[in-house]
Amino acid sequence: MSLSPQRVDVDKLWGELAHGAHRVLTLTAAKGMPLIENVYKLCTAQPQPHADELYARLRRLLEARVDALAKELEASSGEALLLGYQQRWHTYSLGADYLHHIFRYLNQHWIKKKMDEQSGRGFGTTQVYTPSGPVSNQVGAMPSAVCEVGPLALVVWREHMIACGQTSQRLVAAALEHVQRMRDGLLAIEAAAAPVQALGQCLIKLGSLHRAAPLDLYRKLLEAPYVSAVRGHYSRCAEQWLEAGQPVAAYVRLVEQRLQAEHSLQLRLLDASSAEPVRAELDQVLIAQRETQLLSEADDWLAHDLVDELHRLHGLLHRIGRLQPLADALQTHVARHGVRCLERLPPSDQRDPRRYVDTLLSVSERFSSLVDQAFGGQPVFRAALERGLRQMLNEPHPTTTPTGSGGGGAAAGGSLVVSASKSAELLAKYSDLLLKKPAASSRAASGGLESAAELEAKLAQLVQLFKYLDDKDVFQKFYTKLLARRLIQETSVSDDAERTVLSSLRVQAGYEFVAKLQRMFTDVQLATEINDKFFDWRAQRAIRLPVEQFSVSVLTAGSWPLQTQPAAFQVPPELEVCLSAFSAYYASEHQGRRLSWLHALGKAELRTCYLAKRYELLVSNYQLAVLLAFNQHHRLHHQQHQQQAQTTAEAAEAATVTFEWLQGAAGLAEPDLRRAVVSLLDAKLLLCSPPAASSAAEQMPPGSSSMMLTPMHALSLNTAFTSKRLKLKLLGAMQKEGTGGGGAAGEEGGGGEQQRETRETLRAVDDERKLFVQAAIVRIMKTRKQLSHAALVHELIEHARNRFQLHVPLVKRCIETLIEKVHCN
């Protein structure tokens, strides 16, 4: 081959080129080197290169070939049309790639030169196509785009096969029909997908000629009709499935299956970019437009724990971003179900902390497990569950406990606090059951103490329920009283458990919530140090006490929920010396502090000396005063009768006193004395006889109610008392009464007394709320000077959010009170 320019016969060389190009386009065997030489000769011919003529003739050749192929397809339809198009496109596109290489010299010189010439003109816009994409140029002389041979073949195919005539419409219609047959199961997807897939790839390749919008052709001709067909088909299917009377569960399963099948079909047939439009159309037709029907049975599924159905429904609604309605349904169901469970409790269990809280925990655990299994523990459903539990705990429930007029409430009604705060009260009492050492009888019935892990798990559940409470101040009030009782009586099951609860409460409610509780622990810890110093102080002064051991717990008045007892108690002489010594020591150590003795909370150990066995009795101070009164009576009796020789048993038999005399000797108020005497009668340490005028039928059996005691009833020591135990604990009921806190259901003490204490506690909460709101109003108004009522209420609600649920009637009453006090106007 000579590289020198030479004169050529254009027609001859073109004839050879046209014949060879046709063979290349039909993938028939052809020699490429002679064709390349002819292209070179025509482009370098003398005296005039024939490159422009070569380009024009090549274009006409391609156009003729594509027109012929389109003519061949006119008689085909359906699957035959798709298969014929697939085969012809494959052959043509591969031949066009070969031609691009054969005409490389034309591409690299003449076409490149034309592109450079056109780039400097400014008379219009055309597209110059290259293998890498279109290049925008300003040209004025070129009526059509100039592009390299490979892209030129694609342009010709697009203009003569796709853009002209009805071929493209027939192809798309055949493709959609083909897809429908695959969707209906008439054709195997694996074997029948190739023609549609080839059509999509062809349109994408043709559209790539436009770099700015390479997928426009594909989306317009194939994707949009495909999506429209999907919409029509599944709209009809959805109507048929639901009109056929199928339950929603069956519809959900069917939709889930068809979505998966359609996704697999789309992945095989279409470009990946079509996944989102197809998905969106399916979601709209099958889910969004049927949302109301899909949610219609959600409540029934929640009620019967149908995890699989709920999981499928969750998956469908998640596709359209509409999880909130299902979450709202969960919240409503949890609240309604929880309230029903509480209302179904027998009247005796409605005030039982263990039964009440176990019911709450069973509801919480059930739906927490359901949220994990059915909804994957998603935050939106966790939040809905918490809202439902919060609504269940804080919604006023019917109660069999009479509230009385003194209950007071944060809202207008006097009984609202009692009913709405029942959960807070019973949660506090439930914590007392967990944190208090059980009695021997209850421990035997329950099979022993709980393990540390079990206790920790139950306390964690308790704190979780506490988080949902609105009336946290009610819980705080009851919990503080019960904690005081445990600390004073030394009945806490574990100091670590107590501190764990305090730490958890501080996390949920803040430091201020537990500040007083922590100071109570500090007082208990300092008690040992104070008693050690008192012992050293007595040793230095050689002060001897009439008792073997004596210890005092000094409690900070502002931190403990205790009331100063009236001075109606006559301290026994044996204790008077001890109290005076400690008062002197404490005054020497702390200047300006005053001690107030809470005798109702004290306890003592004493030994009997009038029985065959010596028993050790653990009693309260009030019980101690009653028993020591018999010693006093014995001494008086001895002085009066001058009896020199008398046995211990005889002296005890002579120690018979009346209830009236005992009240004067002990200095106790009548209700306190009655409780102390009845506890000793129940223990059979004392015997009771009716007045002399009473008949024998009026004998009071052991364990009789204190209401039967009259001032003239005779009380005496039971000299025949026996017990298998040498150590007897008698102070339980007395110390419980002394703390002033409400006990758990089933404990010692009358139910009426517990109800009274509950009412008093709630009344105290109501008073504290009023003071809190009044202080908040003054603080806000000092800052703002002037504020609308609505804005003030809003700020007050925010202030009280972590303590209790503030109601507008309380705000109005507090404002009226402040106006009366001339604090605001």
Short mmCIF file of N, CA and C in Angstrom, two decimals, residues 321-372:
data_model
loop_
_atom_site.label_atom_id
_atom_site.label_comp_id
_atom_site.label_asym_id
_atom_site.label_seq_id
_atom_site.Cartn_x
_atom_site.Cartn_y
_atom_site.Cartn_z
N GLY A 321 -43.46 4.87 53.63
CA GLY A 321 -43.16 5.84 54.67
C GLY A 321 -44.36 6.24 55.51
N ARG A 322 -45.26 5.28 55.74
CA ARG A 322 -46.48 5.58 56.50
C ARG A 322 -46.57 4.66 57.72
N LEU A 323 -45.51 4.65 58.53
CA LEU A 323 -45.50 3.82 59.73
C LEU A 323 -46.27 4.48 60.88
N GLN A 324 -46.42 5.79 60.83
CA GLN A 324 -47.02 6.48 61.97
C GLN A 324 -48.45 6.02 62.25
N PRO A 325 -49.32 5.84 61.23
CA PRO A 325 -50.67 5.34 61.56
C PRO A 325 -50.66 4.00 62.28
N LEU A 326 -49.76 3.10 61.87
CA LEU A 326 -49.67 1.81 62.56
C LEU A 326 -49.14 2.00 63.97
N ALA A 327 -48.17 2.92 64.14
CA ALA A 327 -47.66 3.21 65.48
C ALA A 327 -48.75 3.80 66.36
N ASP A 328 -49.58 4.68 65.79
CA ASP A 328 -50.70 5.24 66.55
C ASP A 328 -51.69 4.16 66.96
N ALA A 329 -51.92 3.20 66.07
CA ALA A 329 -52.82 2.09 66.40
C ALA A 329 -52.23 1.27 67.55
N LEU A 330 -50.91 1.07 67.52
CA LEU A 330 -50.26 0.34 68.61
C LEU A 330 -50.41 1.10 69.93
N GLN A 331 -50.18 2.40 69.91
CA GLN A 331 -50.30 3.20 71.13
C GLN A 331 -51.71 3.11 71.70
N THR A 332 -52.72 3.28 70.85
CA THR A 332 -54.11 3.23 71.32
C THR A 332 -54.44 1.86 71.89
N HIS A 333 -53.98 0.81 71.21
CA HIS A 333 -54.30 -0.54 71.67
C HIS A 333 -53.61 -0.85 73.00
N VAL A 334 -52.34 -0.45 73.14
CA VAL A 334 -51.63 -0.72 74.39
C VAL A 334 -52.34 -0.03 75.55
N ALA A 335 -52.69 1.25 75.37
CA ALA A 335 -53.36 1.98 76.45
C ALA A 335 -54.71 1.34 76.79
N ARG A 336 -55.49 1.02 75.77
CA ARG A 336 -56.83 0.45 76.00
C ARG A 336 -56.73 -0.93 76.64
N HIS A 337 -55.80 -1.75 76.14
CA HIS A 337 -55.64 -3.10 76.68
C HIS A 337 -55.15 -3.04 78.13
N GLY A 338 -54.20 -2.14 78.41
CA GLY A 338 -53.70 -2.03 79.77
C GLY A 338 -54.77 -1.61 80.75
N VAL A 339 -55.58 -0.63 80.35
CA VAL A 339 -56.67 -0.18 81.23
C VAL A 339 -57.66 -1.31 81.48
N ARG A 340 -57.97 -2.07 80.43
CA ARG A 340 -58.90 -3.20 80.61
C ARG A 340 -58.33 -4.23 81.58
N CYS A 341 -57.04 -4.51 81.45
CA CYS A 341 -56.41 -5.49 82.36
C CYS A 341 -56.48 -5.02 83.81
N LEU A 342 -56.27 -3.73 84.03
CA LEU A 342 -56.35 -3.20 85.39
C LEU A 342 -57.78 -3.21 85.91
N GLU A 343 -58.73 -2.91 85.05
CA GLU A 343 -60.13 -2.88 85.48
C GLU A 343 -60.65 -4.28 85.76
N ARG A 344 -60.06 -5.29 85.12
CA ARG A 344 -60.51 -6.67 85.35
C ARG A 344 -59.97 -7.26 86.65
N LEU A 345 -59.03 -6.57 87.28
CA LEU A 345 -58.51 -7.08 88.56
C LEU A 345 -59.62 -7.11 89.59
N PRO A 346 -59.68 -8.14 90.44
CA PRO A 346 -60.67 -8.15 91.52
C PRO A 346 -60.46 -6.95 92.44
N PRO A 347 -61.50 -6.50 93.13
CA PRO A 347 -61.36 -5.34 94.03
C PRO A 347 -60.23 -5.51 95.04
N SER A 348 -60.02 -6.73 95.50
CA SER A 348 -58.96 -6.95 96.49
C SER A 348 -57.58 -6.76 95.89
N ASP A 349 -57.45 -6.98 94.57
CA ASP A 349 -56.14 -6.86 93.91
C ASP A 349 -55.87 -5.45 93.39
N GLN A 350 -56.91 -4.62 93.31
CA GLN A 350 -56.70 -3.28 92.78
C GLN A 350 -55.84 -2.43 93.70
N ARG A 351 -55.77 -2.78 94.98
CA ARG A 351 -54.91 -2.07 95.91
C ARG A 351 -53.71 -2.90 96.33
N ASP A 352 -53.51 -4.04 95.69
CA ASP A 352 -52.36 -4.89 95.99
C ASP A 352 -51.21 -4.48 95.07
N PRO A 353 -50.14 -3.91 95.62
CA PRO A 353 -49.04 -3.44 94.75
C PRO A 353 -48.47 -4.53 93.86
N ARG A 354 -48.30 -5.73 94.42
CA ARG A 354 -47.67 -6.79 93.63
C ARG A 354 -48.54 -7.19 92.45
N ARG A 355 -49.83 -7.40 92.69
CA ARG A 355 -50.72 -7.78 91.60
C ARG A 355 -50.85 -6.64 90.58
N TYR A 356 -50.96 -5.44 91.09
CA TYR A 356 -51.13 -4.28 90.20
C TYR A 356 -49.91 -4.09 89.31
N VAL A 357 -48.73 -4.09 89.90
CA VAL A 357 -47.52 -3.85 89.12
C VAL A 357 -47.21 -5.04 88.22
N ASP A 358 -47.48 -6.25 88.70
CA ASP A 358 -47.28 -7.42 87.83
C ASP A 358 -48.16 -7.33 86.59
N THR A 359 -49.37 -6.79 86.75
CA THR A 359 -50.25 -6.60 85.59
C THR A 359 -49.64 -5.58 84.63
N LEU A 360 -49.12 -4.47 85.17
CA LEU A 360 -48.47 -3.47 84.32
C LEU A 360 -47.27 -4.07 83.59
N LEU A 361 -46.46 -4.83 84.30
CA LEU A 361 -45.26 -5.40 83.70
C LEU A 361 -45.61 -6.44 82.63
N SER A 362 -46.67 -7.21 82.88
CA SER A 362 -47.06 -8.20 81.87
C SER A 362 -47.47 -7.52 80.57
N VAL A 363 -48.20 -6.40 80.69
CA VAL A 363 -48.58 -5.64 79.49
C VAL A 363 -47.34 -5.08 78.81
N SER A 364 -46.43 -4.51 79.59
CA SER A 364 -45.21 -3.93 79.03
C SER A 364 -44.35 -4.99 78.34
N GLU A 365 -44.15 -6.12 78.99
CA GLU A 365 -43.30 -7.17 78.41
C GLU A 365 -43.95 -7.76 77.16
N ARG A 366 -45.25 -7.94 77.20
CA ARG A 366 -45.93 -8.53 76.04
C ARG A 366 -45.75 -7.67 74.80
N PHE A 367 -46.02 -6.38 74.93
CA PHE A 367 -45.97 -5.52 73.75
C PHE A 367 -44.54 -5.11 73.40
N SER A 368 -43.64 -5.15 74.37
CA SER A 368 -42.24 -4.91 74.04
C SER A 368 -41.70 -6.04 73.18
N SER A 369 -42.06 -7.27 73.53
CA SER A 369 -41.66 -8.42 72.70
C SER A 369 -42.31 -8.33 71.32
N LEU A 370 -43.57 -7.92 71.27
CA LEU A 370 -44.25 -7.80 69.98
C LEU A 370 -43.58 -6.74 69.10
N VAL A 371 -43.18 -5.62 69.70
CA VAL A 371 -42.52 -4.56 68.93
C VAL A 371 -41.20 -5.08 68.36
N ASP A 372 -40.47 -5.86 69.13
CA ASP A 372 -39.19 -6.40 68.64
C ASP A 372 -39.41 -7.38 67.50
#
